[in-house]
mmCIF file of C-alpha atoms and ligand atoms in Angstrom:
data_model
loop_
_atom_site.group_PDB
_atom_site.id
_atom_site.type_symbol
_atom_site.label_atom_id
_atom_site.label_comp_id
_atom_site.label_asym_id
_atom_site.label_seq_id
_atom_site.Cartn_x
_atom_site.Cartn_y
_atom_site.Cartn_z
ATOM 1 C CA MET A 1 -39.107 29.585 -18.535
ATOM 2 C CA ALA A 2 -36.233 31.917 -19.415
ATOM 3 C CA LEU A 3 -35.480 31.985 -15.519
ATOM 4 C CA LEU A 4 -35.461 28.235 -15.405
ATOM 5 C CA GLN A 5 -33.106 28.205 -18.483
ATOM 6 C CA ASN A 6 -30.749 30.686 -16.854
ATOM 7 C CA ALA A 7 -30.828 28.499 -13.680
ATOM 8 C CA PHE A 8 -29.903 25.342 -15.513
ATOM 9 C CA THR A 9 -27.035 27.321 -17.389
ATOM 10 C CA TYR A 10 -25.540 28.543 -14.109
ATOM 11 C CA ILE A 11 -25.784 25.132 -12.412
ATOM 12 C CA GLY A 12 -24.074 23.516 -15.532
ATOM 13 C CA ILE A 13 -21.339 26.168 -15.429
ATOM 14 C CA GLY A 14 -20.958 25.415 -11.638
ATOM 15 C CA VAL A 15 -20.578 21.675 -12.240
ATOM 16 C CA VAL A 16 -18.168 22.137 -14.918
ATOM 17 C CA ALA A 17 -16.181 24.644 -13.039
ATOM 18 C CA TYR A 18 -16.085 22.258 -9.954
ATOM 19 C CA TYR A 19 -14.857 19.349 -12.011
ATOM 20 C CA ALA A 20 -12.300 21.530 -13.849
ATOM 21 C CA SER A 21 -10.972 22.698 -10.426
ATOM 22 C CA LEU A 22 -10.656 19.162 -9.196
ATOM 23 C CA LEU A 23 -8.808 18.138 -12.597
ATOM 24 C CA LEU A 24 -6.496 21.089 -12.268
ATOM 25 C CA THR A 25 -5.725 20.210 -8.637
ATOM 26 C CA LEU A 26 -5.141 16.601 -9.730
ATOM 27 C CA ALA A 27 -2.683 17.680 -12.542
ATOM 28 C CA TYR A 28 -0.897 20.053 -10.162
ATOM 29 C CA ASP A 29 -0.476 17.097 -7.565
ATOM 30 C CA VAL A 30 0.675 14.669 -10.238
ATOM 31 C CA PHE A 31 2.938 16.770 -12.330
ATOM 32 C CA VAL A 32 4.254 19.745 -10.278
ATOM 33 C CA ARG A 33 3.781 19.266 -6.428
ATOM 34 C CA SER A 34 6.624 17.643 -4.619
ATOM 35 C CA GLY A 35 6.116 15.815 -1.363
ATOM 36 C CA VAL A 36 7.557 16.329 2.150
ATOM 37 C CA LYS A 37 11.445 15.877 1.814
ATOM 38 C CA LEU A 38 12.660 12.634 3.303
ATOM 39 C CA GLU A 39 15.451 14.580 5.076
ATOM 40 C CA LYS A 40 12.630 15.712 7.417
ATOM 41 C CA PHE A 41 12.530 12.116 8.655
ATOM 42 C CA GLY A 42 16.313 11.762 8.963
ATOM 43 C CA ALA A 43 17.636 10.818 5.490
ATOM 44 C CA GLY A 44 21.399 11.229 5.572
ATOM 45 C CA LYS A 45 21.562 11.791 9.181
ATOM 46 C CA GLY A 46 22.104 8.211 10.382
ATOM 47 C CA PHE A 47 18.442 7.401 10.801
ATOM 48 C CA TRP A 48 16.861 4.128 9.901
ATOM 49 C CA ALA A 49 13.973 3.063 7.586
ATOM 50 C CA VAL A 50 12.327 -0.238 8.582
ATOM 51 C CA VAL A 51 10.596 -2.057 5.751
ATOM 52 C CA THR A 52 8.464 -5.197 6.148
ATOM 53 C CA GLY A 53 8.066 -7.742 3.334
ATOM 54 C CA CYS A 54 11.124 -6.244 1.781
ATOM 55 C CA THR A 55 12.663 -9.078 -0.313
ATOM 56 C CA ASP A 56 10.246 -8.672 -3.293
ATOM 57 C CA GLY A 57 7.843 -6.306 -5.082
ATOM 58 C CA LEU A 58 6.961 -2.913 -3.592
ATOM 59 C CA GLY A 59 8.936 -3.589 -0.330
ATOM 60 C CA ARG A 60 12.145 -4.498 -2.066
ATOM 61 C CA GLU A 61 11.931 -1.087 -4.154
ATOM 62 C CA ALA A 62 10.998 0.826 -1.158
ATOM 63 C CA ALA A 63 14.068 -0.612 0.800
ATOM 64 C CA LEU A 64 16.438 0.166 -2.027
ATOM 65 C CA GLU A 65 14.962 3.599 -2.707
ATOM 66 C CA LEU A 66 15.361 4.505 1.004
ATOM 67 C CA ALA A 67 18.841 3.347 0.982
ATOM 68 C CA ARG A 68 19.461 5.479 -2.159
ATOM 69 C CA LYS A 69 18.146 8.378 -0.191
ATOM 70 C CA LYS A 70 20.727 7.491 2.468
ATOM 71 C CA PHE A 71 18.648 5.849 5.182
ATOM 72 C CA ASN A 72 20.250 2.845 6.853
ATOM 73 C CA VAL A 73 17.719 0.112 6.416
ATOM 74 C CA VAL A 74 16.169 -2.633 8.770
ATOM 75 C CA LEU A 75 15.026 -5.466 6.618
ATOM 76 C CA ILE A 76 12.275 -7.619 7.850
ATOM 77 C CA SER A 77 10.852 -10.475 5.744
ATOM 78 C CA ARG A 78 10.408 -14.151 5.730
ATOM 79 C CA SER A 79 13.388 -15.696 3.978
ATOM 80 C CA GLN A 80 16.912 -15.424 5.471
ATOM 81 C CA ASP A 81 18.661 -16.116 2.090
ATOM 82 C CA LYS A 82 16.731 -13.422 0.320
ATOM 83 C CA LEU A 83 17.265 -10.848 3.357
ATOM 84 C CA ASP A 84 20.989 -11.600 3.316
ATOM 85 C CA ALA A 85 21.321 -10.775 -0.501
ATOM 86 C CA MET A 86 19.053 -7.687 -0.008
ATOM 87 C CA ALA A 87 21.387 -6.512 2.737
ATOM 88 C CA ALA A 88 24.345 -6.940 0.414
ATOM 89 C CA GLU A 89 22.608 -4.771 -2.084
ATOM 90 C CA ILE A 90 21.713 -2.148 0.435
ATOM 91 C CA ARG A 91 25.267 -2.038 1.863
ATOM 92 C CA ALA A 92 26.587 -1.356 -1.707
ATOM 93 C CA LEU A 93 24.648 1.671 -1.757
ATOM 94 C CA GLY A 94 26.878 3.119 1.080
ATOM 95 C CA VAL A 95 24.570 2.781 3.987
ATOM 96 C CA GLU A 96 24.060 0.205 6.913
ATOM 97 C CA ALA A 97 21.624 -2.744 6.817
ATOM 98 C CA LYS A 98 20.175 -5.015 9.579
ATOM 99 C CA VAL A 99 18.172 -8.076 8.837
ATOM 100 C CA LEU A 100 15.572 -10.043 10.748
ATOM 101 C CA ALA A 101 13.787 -13.116 9.447
ATOM 102 C CA VAL A 102 10.132 -13.159 10.583
ATOM 103 C CA ASP A 103 7.234 -15.108 9.263
ATOM 104 C CA TYR A 104 4.429 -12.715 10.135
ATOM 105 C CA SER A 105 1.850 -15.463 9.950
ATOM 106 C CA ARG A 106 3.343 -17.167 13.037
ATOM 107 C CA VAL A 107 4.841 -14.688 15.422
ATOM 108 C CA ASP A 108 5.014 -15.731 19.000
ATOM 109 C CA ASP A 109 5.686 -13.438 22.046
ATOM 110 C CA SER A 110 9.418 -13.976 22.221
ATOM 111 C CA LYS A 111 9.610 -13.124 18.384
ATOM 112 C CA TRP A 112 7.703 -9.961 18.943
ATOM 113 C CA ALA A 113 10.022 -9.053 21.673
ATOM 114 C CA GLU A 114 13.054 -9.645 19.484
ATOM 115 C CA ILE A 115 11.515 -7.403 16.746
ATOM 116 C CA ARG A 116 10.821 -4.605 19.450
ATOM 117 C CA SER A 117 14.284 -4.797 20.720
ATOM 118 C CA LEU A 118 15.690 -4.485 17.283
ATOM 119 C CA LEU A 119 13.562 -1.462 16.519
ATOM 120 C CA ASP A 120 14.414 0.031 19.965
ATOM 121 C CA SER A 121 18.027 -0.275 19.173
ATOM 122 C CA VAL A 122 17.979 2.170 16.203
ATOM 123 C CA ARG A 123 16.569 5.592 15.483
ATOM 124 C CA VAL A 124 13.589 4.781 13.251
ATOM 125 C CA GLY A 125 12.954 7.738 10.825
ATOM 126 C CA VAL A 126 10.650 5.724 8.451
ATOM 127 C CA LEU A 127 8.533 2.626 8.905
ATOM 128 C CA VAL A 128 7.080 1.121 5.769
ATOM 129 C CA ASN A 129 4.257 -1.307 6.797
ATOM 130 C CA ASN A 130 4.383 -3.132 3.369
ATOM 131 C CA VAL A 131 4.160 -6.882 4.098
ATOM 132 C CA GLY A 132 0.752 -8.187 2.942
ATOM 133 C CA ILE A 133 -1.021 -11.090 1.183
ATOM 134 C CA SER A 134 -4.098 -11.596 -0.896
ATOM 135 C CA TYR A 135 -5.736 -14.674 -2.364
ATOM 136 C CA ASP A 136 -4.036 -16.942 -5.198
ATOM 137 C CA PHE A 137 -7.157 -15.911 -7.270
ATOM 138 C CA PRO A 138 -10.610 -14.336 -6.399
ATOM 139 C CA MET A 139 -12.974 -16.845 -4.792
ATOM 140 C CA TYR A 140 -16.100 -17.151 -2.693
ATOM 141 C CA THR A 141 -15.506 -16.295 1.025
ATOM 142 C CA GLU A 142 -16.208 -19.759 2.332
ATOM 143 C CA ASP A 143 -13.746 -21.308 -0.083
ATOM 144 C CA VAL A 144 -10.771 -19.381 1.231
ATOM 145 C CA SER A 145 -8.701 -21.920 3.539
ATOM 146 C CA GLU A 146 -8.463 -21.345 7.160
ATOM 147 C CA GLU A 147 -4.621 -21.006 6.685
ATOM 148 C CA ARG A 148 -5.081 -18.247 4.300
ATOM 149 C CA VAL A 149 -7.568 -16.369 6.427
ATOM 150 C CA ASN A 150 -5.089 -16.530 9.251
ATOM 151 C CA GLU A 151 -2.267 -15.190 6.987
ATOM 152 C CA LEU A 152 -4.536 -12.397 5.701
ATOM 153 C CA VAL A 153 -5.269 -11.197 9.280
ATOM 154 C CA GLU A 154 -1.827 -11.698 10.646
ATOM 155 C CA LEU A 155 0.028 -9.984 7.773
ATOM 156 C CA ASN A 156 -2.404 -7.336 6.810
ATOM 157 C CA VAL A 157 -3.736 -6.306 10.101
ATOM 158 C CA ARG A 158 -1.771 -7.486 13.167
ATOM 159 C CA ALA A 159 1.746 -6.878 11.701
ATOM 160 C CA MET A 160 0.694 -3.240 10.803
ATOM 161 C CA ILE A 161 -0.584 -2.628 14.338
ATOM 162 C CA LYS A 162 2.302 -4.211 16.182
ATOM 163 C CA MET A 163 4.956 -2.615 14.076
ATOM 164 C CA THR A 164 3.436 0.749 14.352
ATOM 165 C CA ARG A 165 3.057 0.588 17.978
ATOM 166 C CA PHE A 166 6.710 -0.389 18.481
ATOM 167 C CA VAL A 167 7.988 2.701 16.707
ATOM 168 C CA LEU A 168 5.476 5.278 17.872
ATOM 169 C CA PRO A 169 6.967 6.058 21.304
ATOM 170 C CA GLN A 170 10.467 6.896 19.923
ATOM 171 C CA MET A 171 9.029 8.934 17.006
ATOM 172 C CA LYS A 172 6.828 10.798 19.512
ATOM 173 C CA GLU A 173 9.841 11.407 21.773
ATOM 174 C CA ARG A 174 11.636 13.020 18.771
ATOM 175 C CA LYS A 175 8.528 14.669 17.224
ATOM 176 C CA SER A 176 9.391 13.192 13.868
ATOM 177 C CA GLY A 177 8.774 10.144 11.751
ATOM 178 C CA LEU A 178 7.046 8.774 8.683
ATOM 179 C CA ILE A 179 4.661 5.685 8.685
ATOM 180 C CA LEU A 180 3.813 4.576 5.199
ATOM 181 C CA ASN A 181 0.940 1.925 5.195
ATOM 182 C CA ALA A 182 0.382 -0.282 2.200
ATOM 183 C CA GLY A 183 -3.195 0.118 1.315
ATOM 184 C CA SER A 184 -5.023 -0.973 -1.905
ATOM 185 C CA PHE A 185 -7.797 -0.121 -4.381
ATOM 186 C CA ALA A 186 -9.692 -2.979 -2.594
ATOM 187 C CA ALA A 187 -10.347 -0.441 0.222
ATOM 188 C CA LEU A 188 -11.442 2.291 -2.264
ATOM 189 C CA LEU A 189 -13.964 -0.076 -3.902
ATOM 190 C CA PRO A 190 -15.361 -3.108 -2.116
ATOM 191 C CA SER A 191 -14.051 -6.204 -3.862
ATOM 192 C CA PRO A 192 -16.434 -9.200 -4.372
ATOM 193 C CA PHE A 193 -14.571 -12.568 -4.453
ATOM 194 C CA LEU A 194 -11.706 -10.959 -2.497
ATOM 195 C CA SER A 195 -13.924 -9.990 0.524
ATOM 196 C CA ILE A 196 -11.360 -10.830 3.167
ATOM 197 C CA TYR A 197 -8.450 -9.138 1.507
ATOM 198 C CA SER A 198 -10.787 -6.028 0.884
ATOM 199 C CA GLY A 199 -11.923 -6.070 4.426
ATOM 200 C CA THR A 200 -8.271 -6.102 5.814
ATOM 201 C CA LYS A 201 -7.328 -3.271 3.481
ATOM 202 C CA GLY A 202 -10.509 -1.396 4.722
ATOM 203 C CA PHE A 203 -8.766 -1.773 8.164
ATOM 204 C CA VAL A 204 -5.518 -0.442 6.770
ATOM 205 C CA LYS A 205 -7.442 2.675 5.432
ATOM 206 C CA TYR A 206 -9.287 3.578 8.650
ATOM 207 C CA PHE A 207 -6.416 2.709 11.018
ATOM 208 C CA SER A 208 -3.995 4.832 9.061
ATOM 209 C CA GLN A 209 -6.359 7.769 8.709
ATOM 210 C CA SER A 210 -7.433 7.695 12.428
ATOM 211 C CA LEU A 211 -3.822 7.304 13.629
ATOM 212 C CA ALA A 212 -2.582 10.052 11.125
ATOM 213 C CA SER A 213 -5.015 12.615 12.715
ATOM 214 C CA GLU A 214 -4.134 11.430 16.197
ATOM 215 C CA VAL A 215 -0.369 12.090 15.776
ATOM 216 C CA GLU A 216 0.108 14.845 13.206
ATOM 217 C CA LYS A 217 0.409 17.536 15.822
ATOM 218 C CA GLN A 218 3.314 15.511 17.467
ATOM 219 C CA GLY A 219 5.253 15.765 14.054
ATOM 220 C CA ILE A 220 4.474 12.307 12.768
ATOM 221 C CA VAL A 221 3.205 11.743 9.187
ATOM 222 C CA VAL A 222 1.132 8.688 8.730
ATOM 223 C CA GLU A 223 0.192 8.067 4.993
ATOM 224 C CA HIS A 224 -2.250 5.582 3.639
ATOM 225 C CA LEU A 225 -0.876 4.560 0.155
ATOM 226 C CA GLN A 226 -3.609 3.401 -2.013
ATOM 227 C CA THR A 227 -2.338 1.243 -4.736
ATOM 228 C CA TYR A 228 -3.915 -0.178 -7.802
ATOM 229 C CA PHE A 229 -2.079 -3.012 -9.640
ATOM 230 C CA VAL A 230 1.649 -2.940 -9.886
ATOM 231 C CA CYS A 231 3.726 -5.735 -11.418
ATOM 232 C CA SER A 232 4.731 -8.220 -8.689
ATOM 233 C CA ARG A 233 4.400 -11.751 -7.539
ATOM 234 C CA MET A 234 1.147 -10.907 -5.789
ATOM 235 C CA SER A 235 -0.467 -9.184 -8.738
ATOM 236 C CA ARG A 236 0.811 -11.966 -10.991
ATOM 237 C CA THR A 237 1.731 -9.409 -13.677
ATOM 238 C CA ARG A 238 5.180 -8.959 -15.124
ATOM 239 C CA LYS A 239 4.715 -6.941 -18.158
ATOM 240 C CA PRO A 240 4.358 -3.329 -17.351
ATOM 241 C CA THR A 241 1.487 -1.204 -18.909
ATOM 242 C CA PHE A 242 0.214 2.385 -18.519
ATOM 243 C CA LEU A 243 -2.096 1.319 -15.647
ATOM 244 C CA ILE A 244 0.222 -1.357 -14.152
ATOM 245 C CA PRO A 245 3.755 -0.029 -13.673
ATOM 246 C CA LEU A 246 6.938 -1.739 -12.370
ATOM 247 C CA PRO A 247 7.615 -1.371 -8.650
ATOM 248 C CA LYS A 248 10.596 0.875 -9.312
ATOM 249 C CA PRO A 249 9.038 3.916 -11.068
ATOM 250 C CA TYR A 250 5.996 3.447 -8.759
ATOM 251 C CA ILE A 251 7.960 3.512 -5.490
ATOM 252 C CA ARG A 252 10.079 6.394 -6.653
ATOM 253 C CA ASN A 253 7.009 8.324 -7.365
ATOM 254 C CA VAL A 254 5.502 7.575 -4.085
ATOM 255 C CA LEU A 255 8.558 8.403 -2.038
ATOM 256 C CA SER A 256 8.942 11.774 -3.904
ATOM 257 C CA LYS A 257 5.324 12.676 -3.119
ATOM 258 C CA ILE A 258 4.741 12.010 0.655
ATOM 259 C CA GLY A 259 1.809 14.020 1.761
ATOM 260 C CA VAL A 260 0.378 14.659 -1.882
ATOM 261 C CA GLN A 261 -3.194 13.292 -2.297
ATOM 262 C CA GLY A 262 -3.013 12.991 -5.995
ATOM 263 C CA GLY A 263 -6.181 10.878 -7.176
ATOM 264 C CA SER A 264 -7.589 10.543 -3.618
ATOM 265 C CA SER A 265 -10.040 12.768 -1.891
ATOM 266 C CA GLU A 266 -9.689 10.738 1.355
ATOM 267 C CA PRO A 267 -7.705 12.391 4.326
ATOM 268 C CA TYR A 268 -4.255 11.207 4.824
ATOM 269 C CA THR A 269 -4.400 9.027 1.634
ATOM 270 C CA SER A 270 -2.166 9.289 -1.349
ATOM 271 C CA ILE A 271 -2.572 8.073 -4.954
ATOM 272 C CA PRO A 272 0.274 9.900 -6.576
ATOM 273 C CA PHE A 273 1.139 7.770 -9.535
ATOM 274 C CA LEU A 274 -0.396 9.143 -12.777
ATOM 275 C CA SER A 275 -2.379 6.219 -14.030
ATOM 276 C CA HIS A 276 -3.445 5.316 -10.619
ATOM 277 C CA ALA A 277 -4.409 8.805 -9.664
ATOM 278 C CA LEU A 278 -6.615 9.021 -12.862
ATOM 279 C CA LEU A 279 -8.340 5.660 -11.764
ATOM 280 C CA GLY A 280 -8.827 6.844 -8.252
ATOM 281 C CA PHE A 281 -10.250 10.120 -9.393
ATOM 282 C CA VAL A 282 -12.873 8.328 -11.486
ATOM 283 C CA GLY A 283 -13.543 5.723 -8.849
ATOM 284 C CA GLU A 284 -14.033 8.389 -6.163
ATOM 285 C CA ARG A 285 -15.576 11.078 -7.890
ATOM 286 C CA VAL A 286 -17.129 10.293 -11.209
ATOM 287 C CA VAL A 287 -18.775 6.991 -10.898
ATOM 288 C CA SER A 288 -21.202 5.813 -8.141
ATOM 289 C CA LYS A 289 -19.880 3.204 -5.662
ATOM 290 C CA GLN A 290 -22.649 0.772 -6.538
ATOM 291 C CA MET A 291 -21.585 1.106 -10.217
ATOM 292 C CA ALA A 292 -17.979 0.407 -9.272
ATOM 293 C CA VAL A 293 -18.841 -2.607 -7.162
ATOM 294 C CA ASN A 294 -20.997 -3.961 -9.996
ATOM 295 C CA TYR A 295 -17.991 -3.535 -12.384
ATOM 296 C CA ASN A 296 -15.677 -5.221 -9.888
ATOM 297 C CA TYR A 297 -18.158 -8.082 -9.549
ATOM 298 C CA SER A 298 -18.079 -8.850 -13.170
ATOM 299 C CA LEU A 299 -14.224 -8.332 -13.300
ATOM 300 C CA LEU A 300 -13.417 -10.496 -10.291
ATOM 301 C CA SER A 301 -15.946 -13.186 -11.128
ATOM 302 C CA GLY A 302 -14.428 -13.332 -14.708
ATOM 303 C CA LEU A 303 -10.998 -13.723 -13.146
ATOM 304 C CA ARG A 304 -12.154 -16.377 -10.884
ATOM 305 C CA LYS A 305 -13.589 -18.490 -13.729
ATOM 306 C CA ARG A 306 -10.501 -18.098 -15.735
ATOM 307 C CA ALA A 307 -8.258 -19.176 -12.850
ATOM 308 C CA LEU A 308 -10.490 -22.167 -12.122
ATOM 309 C CA LYS A 309 -10.198 -23.276 -15.790
ATOM 310 C CA LYS A 310 -6.487 -22.908 -15.762
ATOM 311 C CA LEU A 311 -6.281 -24.933 -12.534
ATOM 312 C CA GLU A 312 -8.444 -27.796 -14.036
ATOM 313 C CA LYS A 313 -6.218 -27.828 -17.109
ATOM 314 C CA GLU A 314 -3.115 -28.139 -14.907
ATOM 315 C CA GLN A 315 -4.705 -30.911 -12.920
ATOM 316 C CA LYS A 316 -5.663 -32.855 -16.051
ATOM 317 C CA ALA A 317 -2.080 -32.507 -17.370
ATOM 318 C CA GLN A 318 -0.616 -34.120 -14.130
HETATM 319 N N1 NAP B 1 1.325 -5.536 -6.253
HETATM 320 C C1 NAP B 1 0.055 -4.944 -6.366
HETATM 321 O O1 NAP B 1 -0.655 -4.931 -7.458
HETATM 322 C C2 NAP B 1 -0.625 -4.370 -5.107
HETATM 323 C C3 NAP B 1 -1.856 -3.669 -5.301
HETATM 324 C C4 NAP B 1 -2.407 -3.128 -4.115
HETATM 325 C C5 NAP B 1 -1.733 -3.195 -2.882
HETATM 326 N N2 NAP B 1 -0.609 -3.933 -2.729
HETATM 327 C C6 NAP B 1 0.056 -4.074 -1.420
HETATM 328 O O2 NAP B 1 1.305 -3.826 -1.429
HETATM 329 C C7 NAP B 1 2.031 -4.635 -0.462
HETATM 330 C C8 NAP B 1 3.137 -5.498 -1.243
HETATM 331 O O3 NAP B 1 2.598 -6.116 -2.262
HETATM 332 P P1 NAP B 1 3.689 -6.812 -3.585
HETATM 333 O O4 NAP B 1 2.753 -6.980 -4.658
HETATM 334 O O5 NAP B 1 4.892 -6.146 -3.520
HETATM 335 O O6 NAP B 1 3.888 -8.302 -2.684
HETATM 336 P P2 NAP B 1 4.845 -9.464 -3.244
HETATM 337 O O7 NAP B 1 5.537 -9.159 -4.505
HETATM 338 O O8 NAP B 1 4.086 -10.676 -3.002
HETATM 339 O O9 NAP B 1 5.961 -9.398 -2.010
HETATM 340 C C9 NAP B 1 5.617 -9.877 -0.681
HETATM 341 C C10 NAP B 1 6.851 -9.662 0.194
HETATM 342 O O10 NAP B 1 6.321 -9.880 1.650
HETATM 343 C C11 NAP B 1 7.198 -11.047 1.995
HETATM 344 N N3 NAP B 1 6.240 -11.861 2.803
HETATM 345 C C12 NAP B 1 5.261 -12.806 2.282
HETATM 346 N N4 NAP B 1 4.689 -13.500 3.199
HETATM 347 C C13 NAP B 1 5.456 -13.176 4.255
HETATM 348 C C14 NAP B 1 5.306 -13.639 5.630
HETATM 349 N N5 NAP B 1 4.411 -14.530 6.136
HETATM 350 N N6 NAP B 1 6.164 -13.047 6.705
HETATM 351 C C15 NAP B 1 7.058 -12.023 6.265
HETATM 352 N N7 NAP B 1 7.205 -11.636 5.016
HETATM 353 C C16 NAP B 1 6.407 -12.223 4.055
HETATM 354 C C17 NAP B 1 7.700 -11.801 0.913
HETATM 355 O O11 NAP B 1 8.855 -12.358 1.291
HETATM 356 P P3 NAP B 1 9.384 -13.727 0.404
HETATM 357 O O12 NAP B 1 9.945 -13.232 -0.718
HETATM 358 O O13 NAP B 1 10.092 -14.504 1.386
HETATM 359 O O14 NAP B 1 7.988 -14.535 0.124
HETATM 360 C C18 NAP B 1 8.028 -10.486 -0.105
HETATM 361 O O15 NAP B 1 9.079 -9.914 0.303
HETATM 362 C C19 NAP B 1 1.019 -5.549 0.101
HETATM 363 O O16 NAP B 1 0.568 -5.022 1.334
HETATM 364 C C20 NAP B 1 -0.143 -5.433 -0.968
HETATM 365 O O17 NAP B 1 -1.377 -5.796 -0.389
HETATM 366 C C21 NAP B 1 0.048 -4.447 -3.892
#
């Protein structure tokens, strides 16, 4: 009996010590550790950062922050007027900017060739594969329009593959480069009622991790950035909270912690922002996946019902 008691005590101490060491590592990553310096990828040396979906939300902040860090910036997004305004903001920071209007949901061969030749014309130090789309609100898989399904695949999957393949040869030649891929908690935890979005972000996760391992010995850093909610048009949240930050502090934190895992235990994956790191830690290491999916089911089905009610009200008011 005493032997059994002792065994349980040692197991208990072992479990507590294990979680304490994980929490210490998390605290070190979030509060102390700094990431790979952006100078390694050419900041301040005439190199260029390429940002897709750069006129709003996270992409806009990434473009501005990289310009503040003295990268010239290639801005690629959908709306020419917004791109021109962004370019003026970037140039006011004392660096160069080039713009290309691209609607990633309908890119033909000649447009891909135009994008490629623009990227080939500059020394790309950083590629931020940010462009992405979700649903207007959570819904059953068969209710998503064909048009939206196409956009989800073209923006979240094909654009990332094509842009990455365009810059890899020059990065390999120089043995240097950073590719930052916009992932989501929808790949950390399966997301019922967002199945296609969740699936595309699952692609982003495995594509990024596989590629990261493939090219790391060639001096290229590929990072899968796993993001929970951030205030933006996509998240339909404007007011920041502890869990849902504004894009500016979020992106500043991300770019100062390249290569830092934070709340993730996944390879080549980063969840560096404090509140997201805590959520990631709990989602990956504390609760079971099934519990988390069940929670997601009730959260997202509730959001779906609320969105449908709002839509009904709006339709009645017309
Ligand atoms: N915000 C979040 O809570 C959150 C959470 C997890 C992951 N993420 C990921 O982070 C990334 C950015 O999200 P966000 O919230 O910053 O998005 P956002 O605020 O909706 O901004 C999207 C950007 O992409 C551009 N864009 C949209 N459709 C396009 C198209 N067909 N072709 C080219 N550009 C297009 C938009 O340009 P226009 O201004 O012309 O429309 C805008 O610049 C996405 O990959 C998303 O999945 C976001």
